Coordinates of C-alpha atoms and ligand atoms in Angstrom, one line a residue:
M1 CA -67.0 112.5 4.9
I2 CA -63.4 111.5 5.4
E3 CA -63.6 112.6 9.0
S4 CA -66.9 110.7 9.5
L5 CA -65.2 107.5 8.2
E6 CA -62.2 108.0 10.5
R7 CA -64.5 108.4 13.4
L8 CA -66.6 105.5 12.5
K9 CA -63.5 103.3 12.1
L10 CA -62.3 104.1 15.6
E11 CA -65.7 103.5 17.0
A12 CA -66.1 100.2 15.1
L13 CA -62.7 98.9 16.1
E14 CA -63.4 99.6 19.8
S15 CA -66.9 98.0 19.6
I16 CA -65.3 94.9 18.1
N17 CA -62.7 94.7 20.7
N18 CA -65.3 94.9 23.4
C19 CA -67.3 91.9 22.0
S20 CA -67.2 88.8 24.2
N21 CA -69.1 86.3 22.0
E22 CA -70.1 85.6 18.4
T23 CA -73.6 87.0 18.8
E24 CA -72.3 90.4 19.9
L25 CA -69.8 90.3 17.1
N26 CA -72.5 89.7 14.5
N27 CA -74.5 92.6 15.9
V28 CA -71.5 94.9 15.7
K29 CA -70.8 93.8 12.1
S30 CA -74.3 94.6 10.9
K31 CA -74.2 97.9 12.8
Y32 CA -71.1 99.1 11.1
I33 CA -71.1 97.5 7.7
G34 CA -74.6 96.2 7.3
K35 CA -77.2 97.5 4.8
K36 CA -78.7 99.9 7.3
S37 CA -75.4 101.1 8.8
E38 CA -74.1 104.6 9.1
F39 CA -71.3 103.6 6.7
T40 CA -73.9 102.7 4.0
E41 CA -75.6 106.1 4.6
I42 CA -72.3 108.0 4.2
M43 CA -71.6 106.1 1.0
A44 CA -75.0 107.1 -0.4
G45 CA -73.8 110.7 -0.3
M46 CA -70.9 109.9 -2.6
S47 CA -72.8 110.8 -5.8
K48 CA -72.7 114.4 -4.9
L49 CA -68.9 114.6 -4.7
S50 CA -66.5 115.6 -7.5
N51 CA -64.4 113.0 -9.2
E52 CA -61.3 113.9 -7.2
E53 CA -63.2 113.6 -3.9
K54 CA -64.9 110.4 -4.9
K55 CA -61.5 108.8 -5.5
E56 CA -60.3 109.8 -2.0
V57 CA -63.5 108.8 -0.2
G58 CA -63.5 105.5 -2.2
M59 CA -60.1 104.7 -1.0
K60 CA -61.0 105.6 2.6
S61 CA -64.1 103.5 2.4
N62 CA -62.2 100.5 1.2
E63 CA -59.8 101.0 4.0
F64 CA -62.6 101.2 6.5
R65 CA -64.2 98.0 5.2
T66 CA -60.9 96.0 5.2
A67 CA -60.1 97.2 8.7
V68 CA -63.5 96.3 10.1
N69 CA -63.6 92.9 8.4
E70 CA -60.0 92.1 9.5
A71 CA -60.8 93.1 13.1
I72 CA -64.0 91.0 13.1
D73 CA -62.1 87.9 11.8
N74 CA -59.4 88.3 14.4
K75 CA -61.8 88.8 17.2
L76 CA -63.8 85.7 16.1
T77 CA -60.7 83.5 16.1
A78 CA -59.9 84.9 19.6
I79 CA -63.4 84.2 20.8
K80 CA -63.3 80.6 19.5
D81 CA -59.9 79.9 20.9
E82 CA -60.9 81.2 24.3
A83 CA -64.1 79.0 24.3
L84 CA -62.0 76.0 23.3
N85 CA -59.5 76.6 26.0
K86 CA -62.2 77.1 28.6
K87 CA -63.8 73.8 27.5
L88 CA -60.6 72.0 27.7
E89 CA -59.9 73.5 31.1
E90 CA -63.4 72.4 32.4
D91 CA -63.3 68.9 30.8
K92 CA -60.0 67.9 32.4
I93 CA -60.0 64.2 32.8
D94 CA -58.7 62.6 35.9
I95 CA -57.3 59.4 34.6
T96 CA -56.6 58.2 38.1
L97 CA -60.4 57.8 38.8
P98 CA -61.8 54.3 38.4
S99 CA -64.0 54.0 35.2
K100 CA -67.7 53.5 35.3
K101 CA -68.5 49.9 34.4
K102 CA -70.7 49.6 31.4
R103 CA -73.0 46.6 31.5
I104 CA -72.8 44.6 28.3
G105 CA -76.0 42.8 27.5
T106 CA -75.9 39.5 25.7
K107 CA -78.0 37.3 23.4
H108 CA -81.2 35.7 24.7
P109 CA -80.6 32.0 25.3
L110 CA -83.0 31.1 22.5
T111 CA -81.0 33.2 20.1
S112 CA -77.7 31.6 21.2
V113 CA -79.1 28.1 20.7
R114 CA -80.6 29.0 17.3
E115 CA -77.3 30.4 16.1
E116 CA -75.4 27.4 17.5
I117 CA -77.7 25.1 15.4
E118 CA -77.4 27.3 12.3
D119 CA -73.6 27.4 12.6
L120 CA -73.4 23.6 12.9
F121 CA -75.6 23.0 9.8
L122 CA -73.9 25.8 7.8
S123 CA -70.6 24.0 8.5
M124 CA -72.1 20.9 6.9
G125 CA -73.1 22.8 3.8
Y126 CA -76.8 23.4 4.5
D127 CA -78.7 26.5 3.4
V128 CA -80.3 28.4 6.2
V129 CA -83.7 29.8 5.1
D130 CA -86.4 31.9 6.5
G131 CA -90.1 31.6 5.8
P132 CA -93.4 33.4 6.5
E133 CA -95.1 32.9 9.9
I134 CA -98.5 33.4 8.3
E135 CA -98.9 30.4 6.1
T136 CA -101.5 28.9 3.9
D137 CA -103.4 25.7 5.0
E138 CA -102.1 24.2 1.7
Y139 CA -98.4 24.5 2.6
C140 CA -98.8 23.9 6.4
F141 CA -101.0 20.8 6.0
E142 CA -102.3 19.8 2.6
M143 CA -99.1 19.4 0.8
L144 CA -97.5 17.7 3.8
N145 CA -99.9 14.9 3.4
V146 CA -102.3 16.1 6.1
P147 CA -105.6 16.7 4.2
K148 CA -108.6 18.4 5.9
G149 CA -110.1 16.1 8.5
H150 CA -106.8 14.2 9.0
P151 CA -106.5 13.3 12.8
A152 CA -102.9 14.7 12.8
R153 CA -104.5 18.2 12.6
D154 CA -106.1 17.8 16.0
A155 CA -102.7 17.9 17.7
Q156 CA -101.8 21.1 15.8
D157 CA -104.7 23.4 16.5
T158 CA -103.6 26.9 15.5
F159 CA -104.8 30.5 15.1
Y160 CA -106.7 30.8 11.8
I161 CA -106.8 34.2 10.1
T162 CA -109.2 33.0 7.4
E163 CA -110.2 29.4 6.4
E164 CA -107.1 29.1 4.3
M165 CA -104.6 31.3 6.1
L166 CA -103.1 30.5 9.6
L167 CA -100.2 31.0 11.8
R168 CA -97.9 28.1 10.9
T169 CA -97.9 25.3 13.4
Q170 CA -94.6 23.9 12.2
T171 CA -91.6 25.0 10.2
S172 CA -92.3 21.9 8.0
A173 CA -94.3 24.3 5.8
M174 CA -91.0 25.5 4.6
Q175 CA -90.2 22.0 3.2
V176 CA -92.9 22.7 0.6
R177 CA -92.0 26.3 -0.1
Y178 CA -88.4 25.4 -0.5
M179 CA -88.9 22.5 -2.9
L180 CA -91.5 24.4 -5.0
A181 CA -89.2 27.4 -5.3
K182 CA -86.2 25.4 -6.2
G183 CA -86.1 25.7 -9.9
D184 CA -83.6 22.9 -10.8
K185 CA -85.3 20.3 -8.7
G186 CA -81.8 19.0 -7.9
P187 CA -80.4 17.8 -4.6
F188 CA -80.2 20.2 -1.6
K189 CA -79.7 20.5 2.1
M190 CA -81.5 23.2 4.1
I191 CA -82.6 24.1 7.6
C192 CA -85.3 26.6 8.5
P193 CA -85.4 27.9 12.0
G194 CA -88.3 30.1 13.0
K195 CA -91.4 30.9 15.1
T196 CA -94.3 28.6 15.2
Y197 CA -97.7 28.8 16.9
R198 CA -100.3 26.5 18.5
R199 CA -103.3 27.0 20.6
D200 CA -101.7 25.7 23.7
D201 CA -102.2 27.1 27.2
D202 CA -99.0 28.6 28.5
D203 CA -97.5 26.6 31.3
L204 CA -94.1 25.4 32.4
T205 CA -93.5 23.3 29.3
H206 CA -95.8 24.9 26.8
S207 CA -96.2 28.2 25.1
H208 CA -98.6 29.4 22.4
Q209 CA -95.6 30.6 20.5
F210 CA -92.3 28.6 20.2
H211 CA -89.5 28.0 17.8
Q212 CA -88.6 25.1 15.7
V213 CA -85.8 24.2 13.4
E214 CA -86.7 22.2 10.3
G215 CA -84.1 20.2 8.4
L216 CA -84.6 18.8 5.0
V217 CA -82.2 16.9 2.7
V218 CA -83.1 15.7 -0.7
G219 CA -80.8 13.8 -3.1
E220 CA -80.1 10.5 -4.7
N221 CA -79.3 7.5 -2.6
I222 CA -80.2 9.3 0.7
S223 CA -80.8 6.7 3.4
L224 CA -81.7 6.4 7.0
T225 CA -78.0 6.0 7.8
D226 CA -77.4 9.5 6.6
L227 CA -80.2 10.8 8.8
K228 CA -78.9 8.9 11.8
G229 CA -75.3 10.2 11.3
T230 CA -76.5 13.8 10.9
L231 CA -78.6 13.7 14.1
E232 CA -75.9 12.0 16.1
L233 CA -73.6 14.9 15.3
F234 CA -76.3 17.3 16.2
A235 CA -76.8 15.6 19.6
K236 CA -73.1 15.6 20.3
K237 CA -72.6 19.2 19.4
M238 CA -75.6 20.3 21.4
F239 CA -75.3 18.1 24.5
G240 CA -71.7 16.8 24.6
N241 CA -69.5 14.4 22.8
D242 CA -70.4 11.4 24.9
R243 CA -74.0 11.5 23.8
E244 CA -75.7 8.6 22.0
I245 CA -79.0 8.7 20.2
R246 CA -81.7 6.1 19.6
F247 CA -84.6 6.0 17.2
R248 CA -88.1 5.0 18.3
A249 CA -90.7 4.3 15.6
S250 CA -93.4 7.0 15.4
F251 CA -95.8 8.5 13.0
F252 CA -95.8 11.8 11.1
P253 CA -97.9 12.1 8.0
F254 CA -95.1 13.7 5.9
T255 CA -92.4 11.1 6.6
E256 CA -92.4 7.4 6.1
P257 CA -90.9 5.7 8.1
S258 CA -91.0 8.2 11.0
Y259 CA -89.1 8.2 14.3
E260 CA -88.8 10.0 17.6
V261 CA -85.2 10.5 18.5
D262 CA -84.0 10.3 22.1
V263 CA -80.5 11.4 23.4
S264 CA -78.9 9.6 26.3
C265 CA -79.4 11.6 29.5
F266 CA -76.5 13.9 30.0
K267 CA -77.3 14.3 33.7
C268 CA -77.1 10.7 34.8
N269 CA -75.5 9.1 31.7
K270 CA -78.3 6.6 31.2
K271 CA -78.5 5.5 34.8
G272 CA -81.9 7.1 35.3
C273 CA -82.7 10.4 37.1
S274 CA -85.5 12.9 37.5
M275 CA -84.5 14.7 34.3
C276 CA -85.0 11.6 32.1
K277 CA -87.8 10.3 34.3
G278 CA -85.7 7.3 35.2
T279 CA -85.4 6.1 31.6
G280 CA -81.8 7.3 30.9
W281 CA -83.1 8.8 27.6
I282 CA -84.6 12.2 26.7
E283 CA -86.7 12.9 23.7
I284 CA -85.3 15.6 21.5
L285 CA -86.9 15.6 18.1
G286 CA -89.0 13.9 15.4
C287 CA -87.7 12.8 12.0
G288 CA -88.1 10.4 9.1
M289 CA -87.7 9.7 5.4
V290 CA -89.6 12.2 3.3
H291 CA -93.0 10.7 2.2
P292 CA -93.1 10.1 -1.6
N293 CA -96.4 12.1 -1.7
V294 CA -94.6 15.2 -0.4
L295 CA -91.7 14.8 -3.0
E296 CA -94.1 14.2 -5.9
G297 CA -96.4 17.1 -4.8
C298 CA -93.4 19.4 -5.0
G299 CA -92.3 18.2 -8.4
Y300 CA -89.6 15.7 -7.3
D301 CA -89.5 12.3 -8.9
H302 CA -89.6 9.9 -5.9
N303 CA -88.1 7.1 -7.9
K304 CA -85.0 9.2 -8.4
Y305 CA -84.9 11.2 -5.2
Q306 CA -85.2 10.3 -1.5
G307 CA -84.8 12.6 1.4
F308 CA -84.9 12.9 5.1
A309 CA -86.5 15.5 7.4
F310 CA -86.3 16.4 11.0
G311 CA -87.9 19.0 13.3
A312 CA -86.6 20.0 16.7
G313 CA -88.0 22.5 19.2
I314 CA -85.4 25.2 19.9
E315 CA -86.9 25.8 23.3
R316 CA -86.6 22.1 24.1
V317 CA -82.9 22.1 23.2
A318 CA -82.3 25.3 25.2
C319 CA -84.2 23.9 28.2
L320 CA -82.3 20.7 28.2
K321 CA -79.0 22.4 27.6
Y322 CA -79.4 24.9 30.4
G323 CA -81.6 23.0 32.8
I324 CA -84.4 25.7 32.6
T325 CA -88.1 25.8 31.8
V326 CA -90.0 27.3 28.8
R327 CA -91.4 29.8 31.3
D328 CA -87.9 31.0 32.1
L329 CA -87.4 31.7 28.5
Y330 CA -90.4 33.8 28.0
T331 CA -91.0 35.8 31.2
N332 CA -88.0 38.0 30.5
D333 CA -87.0 38.1 34.2
Y334 CA -83.9 40.2 34.4
R335 CA -82.4 38.1 37.2
F336 CA -82.7 35.0 35.1
L337 CA -81.4 36.6 31.9
R338 CA -78.3 38.0 33.8
N339 CA -77.1 34.4 34.2
F340 CA -76.4 34.5 30.4
D341 CA -74.4 37.8 30.5
R342 CA -70.9 37.8 29.2
K343 CA -68.6 37.6 32.1
E344 CA -66.6 40.8 32.8
I345 CA -63.0 40.3 33.7
Ligands
ZN1 ZN1 -81.1 11.0 33.5

């Protein structure tokens, strides 16, 4: 038995030495010290030995196991080192080669404009809130002072899901949601940017889906002057410091009085050009003082609180700012979008 173990050891060590990868090494390991190995077989015969012999064979078998395991460990380290060196050799980097340029994408112009608007209002202490695009008729119309059959609904034909559920035509629905949700019924400032929908045919200036940003401020002693100052700042931030704004009387059911707001043409500086259709002014948004019915409907005492609201189309701001069309924004033409890439230096 001692001789068999000696022979087996020499054989095993040689096999281990001849291994060139981990798989071969694992096979050799199970061949020599696995459950079905010759070594296990030899050991099975130990029971027939005398105590003296058992002791000797036991020592030899331990020696065998230790030698084989050690050899396997050493070989494994050698194999791994070799593989690493080979990889390092192959992966040599030539630092003198010019690098491959990675194209860095950028935000879509609509996203950039929306974020610019959000940043401006955040800096003035407004909450920026988000609301559902599937809205109830009640929040989108009824509670904004537009009951069923009101002519203002004609201009805002939308996609109805059921009689009472629709795709919101205006972010103004969030005025109602925000006021109802606000537990303390105290003063606040918020804007809500988001997607809105109308049954418009898509053309250069229209899209069935577009983005609005709604603004709503409620508090004590809020006046038209506050509204004008806020929108003046908005116009200057979006279109340049020299911009002026003017109010034109208009009608919206949920504000009283209501106004359309024009910004002085930044292309011709009020002289008149194709962009402003010769008028020197460009319409940018609608606004007004919150109608008492809306305040009362949402639990605000209109004798104590007043408010102003405004709604601007984000596409409109983006189109004016960049001199592009709504179609440019939605066709996802790569050549167009590349104009907004970050510049590589
Ligand atoms: Zn002009």
